[in-house]
Amino acid sequence: MYCSVWIPGHISGFFEVCIDDCIDRSGSTGVGINLDKGLVVEVDVSRSSETTVDCDGAGRLAILKLLSEVDEEYDVNVCYEYELPVGMGFGMSGAEALGGVLAVSKAIGYPKTVNQLARIAHEAEVELMSGLGDVGAQLYRGVTVNTKPGAPGKNEVDSILVSRDRKVHLLTLDKIETCSVLSDEKLVEKINRSGNDKISRFLEKPTLDNMVKLSREFTNEIEIAPEETMEILNDLDTYGVNASMAMIGQTIFSIESPDILSRFGEVITTGIADRGPIIIELKK
């Protein structure tokens, strides 16, 4: 039994952390961009005497949670084909979890709605603190606005339409561990003060250009960007380039002037996703 699915990458521009005693109500609010580069998840599944899943992190936890609901035992082989770097703020952990449960559910013929499966992936992410809002956003296309936190089906996600020819230019520098940021209470307080303000101001003027502008303000205010990243952002200011840092990863993103951005390193250019998850292939 085989299934492969594609999940869009996701950049968070600014956000607010929302942790609740009920994991289904935990998550984040904020604004981000779904990209037309992402992750392909392939699973080969066979019946077994015990359940095994040969991947790590949120992907493994999400698949184990799903399989705990069925009566049979399965051996699950997982392969990831990354179209974007891991640990750089592109929502790859969420994509692993979401892609894993979508693919395994289809492969074994276990019928669930998209929200039911995405809720499992979201719970895995929140438990590991590897992400809070990516899974809910990655079900959609374009620029997403998480206005109510929680698992898919409990949350509220809005979006804005953008032209199909808009591009996002990415300069990847280094990793930032999401868990290390989300587990710092003082930093989370700073994130929430700034994030709440940026979300309100974005909703007053919901445009892609304003999203990047507010993202840069958020980056300045929460002070997690390494010195190298801030130096490049400040240099881009002198060229009049609207750019910011992806949350949470040491990646600079802009929707303009890739030629100037390329002066600081190799640039990845991607479109904005016009679809959410898709099934690539299914074999029973």
PDB file of C-alpha atoms in Angstrom:
ATOM      1  CA  MET A   1       0.000   0.000   0.000  1.00  0.00           C
ATOM      2  CA  TYR A   2       1.532   3.269  -1.167  1.00  0.00           C
ATOM      3  CA  CYS A   3       0.562   6.927  -1.170  1.00  0.00           C
ATOM      4  CA  SER A   4       2.401  10.166  -1.867  1.00  0.00           C
ATOM      5  CA  VAL A   5       1.115  13.639  -1.060  1.00  0.00           C
ATOM      6  CA  TRP A   6       2.387  17.187  -1.472  1.00  0.00           C
ATOM      7  CA  ILE A   7       2.121  19.860   1.232  1.00  0.00           C
ATOM      8  CA  PRO A   8       2.918  23.560   0.651  1.00  0.00           C
ATOM      9  CA  GLY A   9       5.710  25.248   2.539  1.00  0.00           C
ATOM     10  CA  HIS A  10       4.629  28.041   4.863  1.00  0.00           C
ATOM     11  CA  ILE A  11       6.306  31.237   6.057  1.00  0.00           C
ATOM     12  CA  SER A  12       4.981  32.920   9.206  1.00  0.00           C
ATOM     13  CA  GLY A  13       5.513  36.663   9.176  1.00  0.00           C
ATOM     14  CA  PHE A  14       4.216  37.454  12.665  1.00  0.00           C
ATOM     15  CA  PHE A  15       2.195  35.564  15.214  1.00  0.00           C
ATOM     16  CA  GLU A  16       0.822  35.323  18.737  1.00  0.00           C
ATOM     17  CA  VAL A  17       1.322  32.206  20.892  1.00  0.00           C
ATOM     18  CA  CYS A  18      -1.894  30.793  22.361  1.00  0.00           C
ATOM     19  CA  ILE A  19      -1.453  27.877  24.792  1.00  0.00           C
ATOM     20  CA  ASP A  20      -4.502  26.346  26.459  1.00  0.00           C
ATOM     21  CA  ASP A  21      -5.020  23.405  28.831  1.00  0.00           C
ATOM     22  CA  CYS A  22      -6.957  21.790  25.969  1.00  0.00           C
ATOM     23  CA  ILE A  23      -4.545  20.980  23.151  1.00  0.00           C
ATOM     24  CA  ASP A  24      -7.291  21.440  20.538  1.00  0.00           C
ATOM     25  CA  ARG A  25      -7.551  25.086  21.585  1.00  0.00           C
ATOM     26  CA  SER A  26      -3.781  25.636  21.614  1.00  0.00           C
ATOM     27  CA  GLY A  27      -1.995  27.094  18.627  1.00  0.00           C
ATOM     28  CA  SER A  28      -1.331  30.555  17.301  1.00  0.00           C
ATOM     29  CA  THR A  29      -2.854  33.476  15.491  1.00  0.00           C
ATOM     30  CA  GLY A  30      -0.922  35.308  12.820  1.00  0.00           C
ATOM     31  CA  VAL A  31      -0.293  35.914   9.143  1.00  0.00           C
ATOM     32  CA  GLY A  32       1.786  33.877   6.723  1.00  0.00           C
ATOM     33  CA  ILE A  33       2.375  32.881   3.115  1.00  0.00           C
ATOM     34  CA  ASN A  34       1.887  29.426   1.621  1.00  0.00           C
ATOM     35  CA  LEU A  35       4.525  28.666  -1.003  1.00  0.00           C
ATOM     36  CA  ASP A  36       4.389  26.599  -4.182  1.00  0.00           C
ATOM     37  CA  LYS A  37       7.493  24.756  -3.013  1.00  0.00           C
ATOM     38  CA  GLY A  38       6.987  22.418  -0.084  1.00  0.00           C
ATOM     39  CA  LEU A  39       7.308  18.757   0.838  1.00  0.00           C
ATOM     40  CA  VAL A  40       6.446  15.463  -0.854  1.00  0.00           C
ATOM     41  CA  VAL A  41       5.673  12.708   1.662  1.00  0.00           C
ATOM     42  CA  GLU A  42       5.746   9.110   0.433  1.00  0.00           C
ATOM     43  CA  VAL A  43       4.587   6.193   2.575  1.00  0.00           C
ATOM     44  CA  ASP A  44       4.852   2.448   1.966  1.00  0.00           C
ATOM     45  CA  VAL A  45       2.572   0.613   4.385  1.00  0.00           C
ATOM     46  CA  SER A  46       2.292  -3.119   5.065  1.00  0.00           C
ATOM     47  CA  ARG A  47       0.466  -5.157   7.704  1.00  0.00           C
ATOM     48  CA  SER A  48       2.703  -6.294  10.542  1.00  0.00           C
ATOM     49  CA  SER A  49       2.715  -7.989  13.939  1.00  0.00           C
ATOM     50  CA  GLU A  50       3.468  -4.619  15.560  1.00  0.00           C
ATOM     51  CA  THR A  51       3.231  -1.000  14.495  1.00  0.00           C
ATOM     52  CA  THR A  52       6.502   0.656  13.462  1.00  0.00           C
ATOM     53  CA  VAL A  53       7.097   4.044  11.850  1.00  0.00           C
ATOM     54  CA  ASP A  54      10.563   4.763  10.473  1.00  0.00           C
ATOM     55  CA  CYS A  55      10.723   8.554  10.781  1.00  0.00           C
ATOM     56  CA  ASP A  56      11.233  11.040  13.607  1.00  0.00           C
ATOM     57  CA  GLY A  57       9.656  14.129  15.090  1.00  0.00           C
ATOM     58  CA  ALA A  58       6.133  15.372  14.501  1.00  0.00           C
ATOM     59  CA  GLY A  59       5.714  13.165  11.446  1.00  0.00           C
ATOM     60  CA  ARG A  60       6.267  10.007  13.458  1.00  0.00           C
ATOM     61  CA  LEU A  61       4.122  11.112  16.392  1.00  0.00           C
ATOM     62  CA  ALA A  62       1.242  12.094  14.107  1.00  0.00           C
ATOM     63  CA  ILE A  63       1.283   8.756  12.261  1.00  0.00           C
ATOM     64  CA  LEU A  64       1.410   6.817  15.544  1.00  0.00           C
ATOM     65  CA  LYS A  65      -1.560   8.826  16.836  1.00  0.00           C
ATOM     66  CA  LEU A  66      -3.505   7.993  13.680  1.00  0.00           C
ATOM     67  CA  LEU A  67      -2.673   4.282  13.787  1.00  0.00           C
ATOM     68  CA  SER A  68      -3.692   4.071  17.450  1.00  0.00           C
ATOM     69  CA  GLU A  69      -7.266   4.552  16.204  1.00  0.00           C
ATOM     70  CA  VAL A  70      -7.289   1.411  14.018  1.00  0.00           C
ATOM     71  CA  ASP A  71      -7.435  -2.247  15.034  1.00  0.00           C
ATOM     72  CA  GLU A  72      -4.607  -3.554  12.829  1.00  0.00           C
ATOM     73  CA  GLU A  73      -0.829  -3.188  13.174  1.00  0.00           C
ATOM     74  CA  TYR A  74       1.222  -1.662  10.357  1.00  0.00           C
ATOM     75  CA  ASP A  75       4.828  -1.154   9.326  1.00  0.00           C
ATOM     76  CA  VAL A  76       5.177   2.321   7.811  1.00  0.00           C
ATOM     77  CA  ASN A  77       8.165   3.370   5.718  1.00  0.00           C
ATOM     78  CA  VAL A  78       8.309   7.128   5.199  1.00  0.00           C
ATOM     79  CA  CYS A  79      10.310   9.091   2.629  1.00  0.00           C
ATOM     80  CA  TYR A  80      10.516  12.886   2.480  1.00  0.00           C
ATOM     81  CA  GLU A  81      11.394  14.897  -0.621  1.00  0.00           C
ATOM     82  CA  TYR A  82      12.124  18.431   0.560  1.00  0.00           C
ATOM     83  CA  GLU A  83      11.711  21.301  -1.886  1.00  0.00           C
ATOM     84  CA  LEU A  84      12.825  23.781   0.793  1.00  0.00           C
ATOM     85  CA  PRO A  85      15.489  23.565   3.534  1.00  0.00           C
ATOM     86  CA  VAL A  86      14.546  22.082   6.908  1.00  0.00           C
ATOM     87  CA  GLY A  87      14.681  24.163  10.092  1.00  0.00           C
ATOM     88  CA  MET A  88      14.707  27.471   8.231  1.00  0.00           C
ATOM     89  CA  GLY A  89      11.158  28.661   8.918  1.00  0.00           C
ATOM     90  CA  PHE A  90       9.260  26.954   6.079  1.00  0.00           C
ATOM     91  CA  GLY A  91       6.874  24.816   8.146  1.00  0.00           C
ATOM     92  CA  MET A  92       8.538  21.536   7.195  1.00  0.00           C
ATOM     93  CA  SER A  93       7.763  19.941  10.563  1.00  0.00           C
ATOM     94  CA  GLY A  94       4.081  20.699  10.098  1.00  0.00           C
ATOM     95  CA  ALA A  95       4.272  19.425   6.526  1.00  0.00           C
ATOM     96  CA  GLU A  96       5.810  16.151   7.729  1.00  0.00           C
ATOM     97  CA  ALA A  97       3.011  15.655  10.259  1.00  0.00           C
ATOM     98  CA  LEU A  98       0.194  16.672   7.932  1.00  0.00           C
ATOM     99  CA  GLY A  99       1.570  14.799   4.938  1.00  0.00           C
ATOM    100  CA  GLY A 100       2.174  11.704   7.040  1.00  0.00           C
ATOM    101  CA  VAL A 101      -1.383  11.350   8.315  1.00  0.00           C
ATOM    102  CA  LEU A 102      -2.955  12.247   4.967  1.00  0.00           C
ATOM    103  CA  ALA A 103      -0.833   9.668   3.137  1.00  0.00           C
ATOM    104  CA  VAL A 104      -1.198   6.844   5.672  1.00  0.00           C
ATOM    105  CA  SER A 105      -4.951   7.349   5.954  1.00  0.00           C
ATOM    106  CA  LYS A 106      -5.314   6.995   2.191  1.00  0.00           C
ATOM    107  CA  ALA A 107      -2.869   4.088   1.934  1.00  0.00           C
ATOM    108  CA  ILE A 108      -4.663   1.915   4.506  1.00  0.00           C
ATOM    109  CA  GLY A 109      -8.146   2.985   3.443  1.00  0.00           C
ATOM    110  CA  TYR A 110      -9.036   4.596   6.770  1.00  0.00           C
ATOM    111  CA  PRO A 111     -11.605   7.288   5.861  1.00  0.00           C
ATOM    112  CA  LYS A 112     -11.231  10.597   7.701  1.00  0.00           C
ATOM    113  CA  THR A 113     -11.984  14.194   6.763  1.00  0.00           C
ATOM    114  CA  VAL A 114      -9.120  16.575   6.102  1.00  0.00           C
ATOM    115  CA  ASN A 115      -9.802  18.470   9.332  1.00  0.00           C
ATOM    116  CA  GLN A 116      -9.921  15.240  11.354  1.00  0.00           C
ATOM    117  CA  LEU A 117      -6.504  14.256  10.016  1.00  0.00           C
ATOM    118  CA  ALA A 118      -5.053  17.747  10.284  1.00  0.00           C
ATOM    119  CA  ARG A 119      -6.173  17.893  13.916  1.00  0.00           C
ATOM    120  CA  ILE A 120      -3.964  14.862  14.646  1.00  0.00           C
ATOM    121  CA  ALA A 121      -1.015  16.526  12.899  1.00  0.00           C
ATOM    122  CA  HIS A 122      -1.606  19.774  14.791  1.00  0.00           C
ATOM    123  CA  GLU A 123      -1.690  17.959  18.135  1.00  0.00           C
ATOM    124  CA  ALA A 124       1.641  16.264  17.351  1.00  0.00           C
ATOM    125  CA  GLU A 125       3.213  19.634  16.513  1.00  0.00           C
ATOM    126  CA  VAL A 126       1.923  21.304  19.669  1.00  0.00           C
ATOM    127  CA  GLU A 127       2.991  18.413  21.917  1.00  0.00           C
ATOM    128  CA  LEU A 128       6.549  18.623  20.555  1.00  0.00           C
ATOM    129  CA  MET A 129       6.482  22.456  20.376  1.00  0.00           C
ATOM    130  CA  SER A 130       7.852  22.179  16.853  1.00  0.00           C
ATOM    131  CA  GLY A 131       5.115  24.476  15.564  1.00  0.00           C
ATOM    132  CA  LEU A 132       1.778  25.999  16.513  1.00  0.00           C
ATOM    133  CA  GLY A 133      -0.062  27.288  13.460  1.00  0.00           C
ATOM    134  CA  ASP A 134       1.585  25.854  10.352  1.00  0.00           C
ATOM    135  CA  VAL A 135      -0.663  22.798   9.947  1.00  0.00           C
ATOM    136  CA  GLY A 136      -3.870  24.826  10.027  1.00  0.00           C
ATOM    137  CA  ALA A 137      -2.472  27.307   7.508  1.00  0.00           C
ATOM    138  CA  GLN A 138      -1.049  24.656   5.165  1.00  0.00           C
ATOM    139  CA  LEU A 139      -4.543  23.380   4.382  1.00  0.00           C
ATOM    140  CA  TYR A 140      -5.105  26.579   2.403  1.00  0.00           C
ATOM    141  CA  ARG A 141      -3.580  28.529  -0.453  1.00  0.00           C
ATOM    142  CA  GLY A 142      -2.111  32.001  -0.708  1.00  0.00           C
ATOM    143  CA  VAL A 143      -1.699  34.397   2.202  1.00  0.00           C
ATOM    144  CA  THR A 144      -3.373  33.028   5.325  1.00  0.00           C
ATOM    145  CA  VAL A 145      -4.671  34.874   8.380  1.00  0.00           C
ATOM    146  CA  ASN A 146      -5.147  32.747  11.512  1.00  0.00           C
ATOM    147  CA  THR A 147      -7.708  34.755  13.480  1.00  0.00           C
ATOM    148  CA  LYS A 148      -8.615  32.115  16.082  1.00  0.00           C
ATOM    149  CA  PRO A 149      -6.114  29.598  17.506  1.00  0.00           C
ATOM    150  CA  GLY A 150      -6.596  25.873  17.778  1.00  0.00           C
ATOM    151  CA  ALA A 151      -6.641  22.653  15.832  1.00  0.00           C
ATOM    152  CA  PRO A 152      -8.197  22.587  12.356  1.00  0.00           C
ATOM    153  CA  GLY A 153     -11.956  22.563  12.788  1.00  0.00           C
ATOM    154  CA  LYS A 154     -11.610  24.569  15.999  1.00  0.00           C
ATOM    155  CA  ASN A 155      -9.553  27.440  14.605  1.00  0.00           C
ATOM    156  CA  GLU A 156     -10.537  30.169  12.163  1.00  0.00           C
ATOM    157  CA  VAL A 157      -8.447  30.916   9.075  1.00  0.00           C
ATOM    158  CA  ASP A 158      -9.075  33.746   6.622  1.00  0.00           C
ATOM    159  CA  SER A 159      -7.018  34.615   3.550  1.00  0.00           C
ATOM    160  CA  ILE A 160      -6.338  37.309   0.988  1.00  0.00           C
ATOM    161  CA  LEU A 161      -6.178  36.909  -2.774  1.00  0.00           C
ATOM    162  CA  VAL A 162      -2.890  37.710  -4.492  1.00  0.00           C
ATOM    163  CA  SER A 163      -1.924  37.798  -8.143  1.00  0.00           C
ATOM    164  CA  ARG A 164      -0.602  34.506  -9.561  1.00  0.00           C
ATOM    165  CA  ASP A 165       2.549  36.247 -10.795  1.00  0.00           C
ATOM    166  CA  ARG A 166       3.703  37.351  -7.327  1.00  0.00           C
ATOM    167  CA  LYS A 167       6.953  35.718  -6.228  1.00  0.00           C
ATOM    168  CA  VAL A 168       8.668  35.249  -2.881  1.00  0.00           C
ATOM    169  CA  HIS A 169      12.461  35.445  -2.779  1.00  0.00           C
ATOM    170  CA  LEU A 170      14.248  33.551  -0.018  1.00  0.00           C
ATOM    171  CA  LEU A 171      17.771  33.833   1.382  1.00  0.00           C
ATOM    172  CA  THR A 172      18.474  30.985   3.815  1.00  0.00           C
ATOM    173  CA  LEU A 173      21.238  31.475   6.384  1.00  0.00           C
ATOM    174  CA  ASP A 174      20.930  29.086   9.346  1.00  0.00           C
ATOM    175  CA  LYS A 175      18.520  27.234  11.621  1.00  0.00           C
ATOM    176  CA  ILE A 176      16.682  28.475  14.692  1.00  0.00           C
ATOM    177  CA  GLU A 177      15.127  25.824  16.929  1.00  0.00           C
ATOM    178  CA  THR A 178      11.412  26.566  17.220  1.00  0.00           C
ATOM    179  CA  CYS A 179      11.148  24.796  20.575  1.00  0.00           C
ATOM    180  CA  SER A 180      13.850  27.007  22.113  1.00  0.00           C
ATOM    181  CA  VAL A 181      11.841  30.110  21.244  1.00  0.00           C
ATOM    182  CA  LEU A 182       8.400  28.821  22.265  1.00  0.00           C
ATOM    183  CA  SER A 183       9.671  27.525  25.625  1.00  0.00           C
ATOM    184  CA  ASP A 184      11.071  30.938  26.673  1.00  0.00           C
ATOM    185  CA  GLU A 185       8.266  32.573  28.694  1.00  0.00           C
ATOM    186  CA  LYS A 186       9.704  36.104  28.630  1.00  0.00           C
ATOM    187  CA  LEU A 187      10.286  35.885  24.897  1.00  0.00           C
ATOM    188  CA  VAL A 188       6.751  34.594  24.341  1.00  0.00           C
ATOM    189  CA  GLU A 189       5.396  37.609  26.257  1.00  0.00           C
ATOM    190  CA  LYS A 190       7.350  39.899  23.928  1.00  0.00           C
ATOM    191  CA  ILE A 191       6.154  37.937  20.875  1.00  0.00           C
ATOM    192  CA  ASN A 192       2.532  38.203  21.976  1.00  0.00           C
ATOM    193  CA  ARG A 193       2.652  41.944  22.612  1.00  0.00           C
ATOM    194  CA  SER A 194       4.119  42.603  19.202  1.00  0.00           C
ATOM    195  CA  GLY A 195       2.141  39.915  17.387  1.00  0.00           C
ATOM    196  CA  ASN A 196      -1.231  41.120  18.646  1.00  0.00           C
ATOM    197  CA  ASP A 197      -0.474  44.636  17.423  1.00  0.00           C
ATOM    198  CA  LYS A 198       0.703  43.446  13.992  1.00  0.00           C
ATOM    199  CA  ILE A 199      -2.336  41.215  13.429  1.00  0.00           C
ATOM    200  CA  SER A 200      -4.703  44.099  14.237  1.00  0.00           C
ATOM    201  CA  ARG A 201      -2.852  46.458  11.910  1.00  0.00           C
ATOM    202  CA  PHE A 202      -2.746  43.889   9.122  1.00  0.00           C
ATOM    203  CA  LEU A 203      -6.517  43.392   9.283  1.00  0.00           C
ATOM    204  CA  GLU A 204      -6.911  47.160   8.826  1.00  0.00           C
ATOM    205  CA  LYS A 205      -4.878  46.916   5.595  1.00  0.00           C
ATOM    206  CA  PRO A 206      -4.723  43.265   4.450  1.00  0.00           C
ATOM    207  CA  THR A 207      -2.194  43.378   1.607  1.00  0.00           C
ATOM    208  CA  LEU A 208       0.902  41.329   0.846  1.00  0.00           C
ATOM    209  CA  ASP A 209       3.123  44.410   0.930  1.00  0.00           C
ATOM    210  CA  ASN A 210       1.783  45.395   4.350  1.00  0.00           C
ATOM    211  CA  MET A 211       2.309  41.837   5.591  1.00  0.00           C
ATOM    212  CA  VAL A 212       6.041  42.044   4.781  1.00  0.00           C
ATOM    213  CA  LYS A 213       6.317  45.541   6.279  1.00  0.00           C
ATOM    214  CA  LEU A 214       4.653  44.453   9.542  1.00  0.00           C
ATOM    215  CA  SER A 215       6.761  41.296   9.599  1.00  0.00           C
ATOM    216  CA  ARG A 216       9.887  43.444   9.609  1.00  0.00           C
ATOM    217  CA  GLU A 217       8.564  45.487  12.536  1.00  0.00           C
ATOM    218  CA  PHE A 218       7.809  42.227  14.355  1.00  0.00           C
ATOM    219  CA  THR A 219      11.345  40.951  13.688  1.00  0.00           C
ATOM    220  CA  ASN A 220      12.834  44.159  15.070  1.00  0.00           C
ATOM    221  CA  GLU A 221      10.670  44.112  18.197  1.00  0.00           C
ATOM    222  CA  ILE A 222      11.029  40.490  19.323  1.00  0.00           C
ATOM    223  CA  GLU A 223      14.835  40.525  18.877  1.00  0.00           C
ATOM    224  CA  ILE A 224      15.489  36.884  17.988  1.00  0.00           C
ATOM    225  CA  ALA A 225      17.198  37.549  14.655  1.00  0.00           C
ATOM    226  CA  PRO A 226      20.954  36.825  14.789  1.00  0.00           C
ATOM    227  CA  GLU A 227      23.339  39.704  14.127  1.00  0.00           C
ATOM    228  CA  GLU A 228      24.140  38.498  10.594  1.00  0.00           C
ATOM    229  CA  THR A 229      20.461  38.500   9.657  1.00  0.00           C
ATOM    230  CA  MET A 230      19.856  41.988  11.038  1.00  0.00           C
ATOM    231  CA  GLU A 231      22.911  43.335   9.215  1.00  0.00           C
ATOM    232  CA  ILE A 232      21.549  42.057   5.897  1.00  0.00           C
ATOM    233  CA  LEU A 233      18.054  43.398   6.626  1.00  0.00           C
ATOM    234  CA  ASN A 234      19.526  46.792   7.490  1.00  0.00           C
ATOM    235  CA  ASP A 235      21.591  46.753   4.282  1.00  0.00           C
ATOM    236  CA  LEU A 236      18.437  45.925   2.312  1.00  0.00           C
ATOM    237  CA  ASP A 237      16.801  48.953   3.935  1.00  0.00           C
ATOM    238  CA  THR A 238      19.427  51.174   2.328  1.00  0.00           C
ATOM    239  CA  TYR A 239      18.402  49.794  -1.075  1.00  0.00           C
ATOM    240  CA  GLY A 240      14.726  50.369  -0.283  1.00  0.00           C
ATOM    241  CA  VAL A 241      13.933  46.643  -0.286  1.00  0.00           C
ATOM    242  CA  ASN A 242      10.974  45.532   1.859  1.00  0.00           C
ATOM    243  CA  ALA A 243      12.158  42.306   3.554  1.00  0.00           C
ATOM    244  CA  SER A 244      11.882  40.413   6.838  1.00  0.00           C
ATOM    245  CA  MET A 245      12.844  37.176   8.610  1.00  0.00           C
ATOM    246  CA  ALA A 246      10.706  34.031   8.437  1.00  0.00           C
ATOM    247  CA  MET A 247       9.331  32.827  11.773  1.00  0.00           C
ATOM    248  CA  ILE A 248      10.927  30.792  13.109  1.00  0.00           C
ATOM    249  CA  GLY A 249      14.112  30.373  11.091  1.00  0.00           C
ATOM    250  CA  GLN A 250      17.101  32.363   9.929  1.00  0.00           C
ATOM    251  CA  THR A 251      15.675  33.015   6.463  1.00  0.00           C
ATOM    252  CA  ILE A 252      15.209  36.420   4.883  1.00  0.00           C
ATOM    253  CA  PHE A 253      12.201  36.760   2.600  1.00  0.00           C
ATOM    254  CA  SER A 254      11.110  39.510   0.244  1.00  0.00           C
ATOM    255  CA  ILE A 255       8.584  39.951  -2.547  1.00  0.00           C
ATOM    256  CA  GLU A 256      10.807  42.283  -4.558  1.00  0.00           C
ATOM    257  CA  SER A 257      14.343  42.888  -5.897  1.00  0.00           C
ATOM    258  CA  PRO A 258      15.832  39.348  -6.052  1.00  0.00           C
ATOM    259  CA  ASP A 259      18.873  40.831  -7.811  1.00  0.00           C
ATOM    260  CA  ILE A 260      19.718  42.897  -4.732  1.00  0.00           C
ATOM    261  CA  LEU A 261      18.970  40.033  -2.334  1.00  0.00           C
ATOM    262  CA  SER A 262      21.326  37.781  -4.322  1.00  0.00           C
ATOM    263  CA  ARG A 263      24.262  40.030  -3.387  1.00  0.00           C
ATOM    264  CA  PHE A 264      24.107  38.420   0.059  1.00  0.00           C
ATOM    265  CA  GLY A 265      23.883  34.764  -0.995  1.00  0.00           C
ATOM    266  CA  GLU A 266      22.035  32.230  -3.119  1.00  0.00           C
ATOM    267  CA  VAL A 267      18.369  33.111  -3.532  1.00  0.00           C
ATOM    268  CA  ILE A 268      15.482  30.642  -3.842  1.00  0.00           C
ATOM    269  CA  THR A 269      12.527  32.062  -5.770  1.00  0.00           C
ATOM    270  CA  THR A 270       9.104  30.482  -5.352  1.00  0.00           C
ATOM    271  CA  GLY A 271       5.552  31.331  -6.241  1.00  0.00           C
ATOM    272  CA  ILE A 272       2.659  31.648  -3.816  1.00  0.00           C
ATOM    273  CA  ALA A 273       0.683  28.410  -3.523  1.00  0.00           C
ATOM    274  CA  ASP A 274      -2.623  28.295  -5.397  1.00  0.00           C
ATOM    275  CA  ARG A 275      -3.640  25.049  -3.688  1.00  0.00           C
ATOM    276  CA  GLY A 276      -3.369  23.208  -0.403  1.00  0.00           C
ATOM    277  CA  PRO A 277      -2.375  19.529   0.020  1.00  0.00           C
ATOM    278  CA  ILE A 278      -2.772  17.222  -2.977  1.00  0.00           C
ATOM    279  CA  ILE A 279      -2.526  13.463  -3.496  1.00  0.00           C
ATOM    280  CA  ILE A 280       0.159  12.680  -6.063  1.00  0.00           C
ATOM    281  CA  GLU A 281      -0.214   8.892  -6.293  1.00  0.00           C
ATOM    282  CA  LEU A 282      -2.173   6.155  -4.543  1.00  0.00           C
ATOM    283  CA  LYS A 283      -1.643   2.395  -4.915  1.00  0.00           C
ATOM    284  CA  LYS A 284      -3.553  -0.181  -2.910  1.00  0.00           C
TER     285      LYS A 284
END
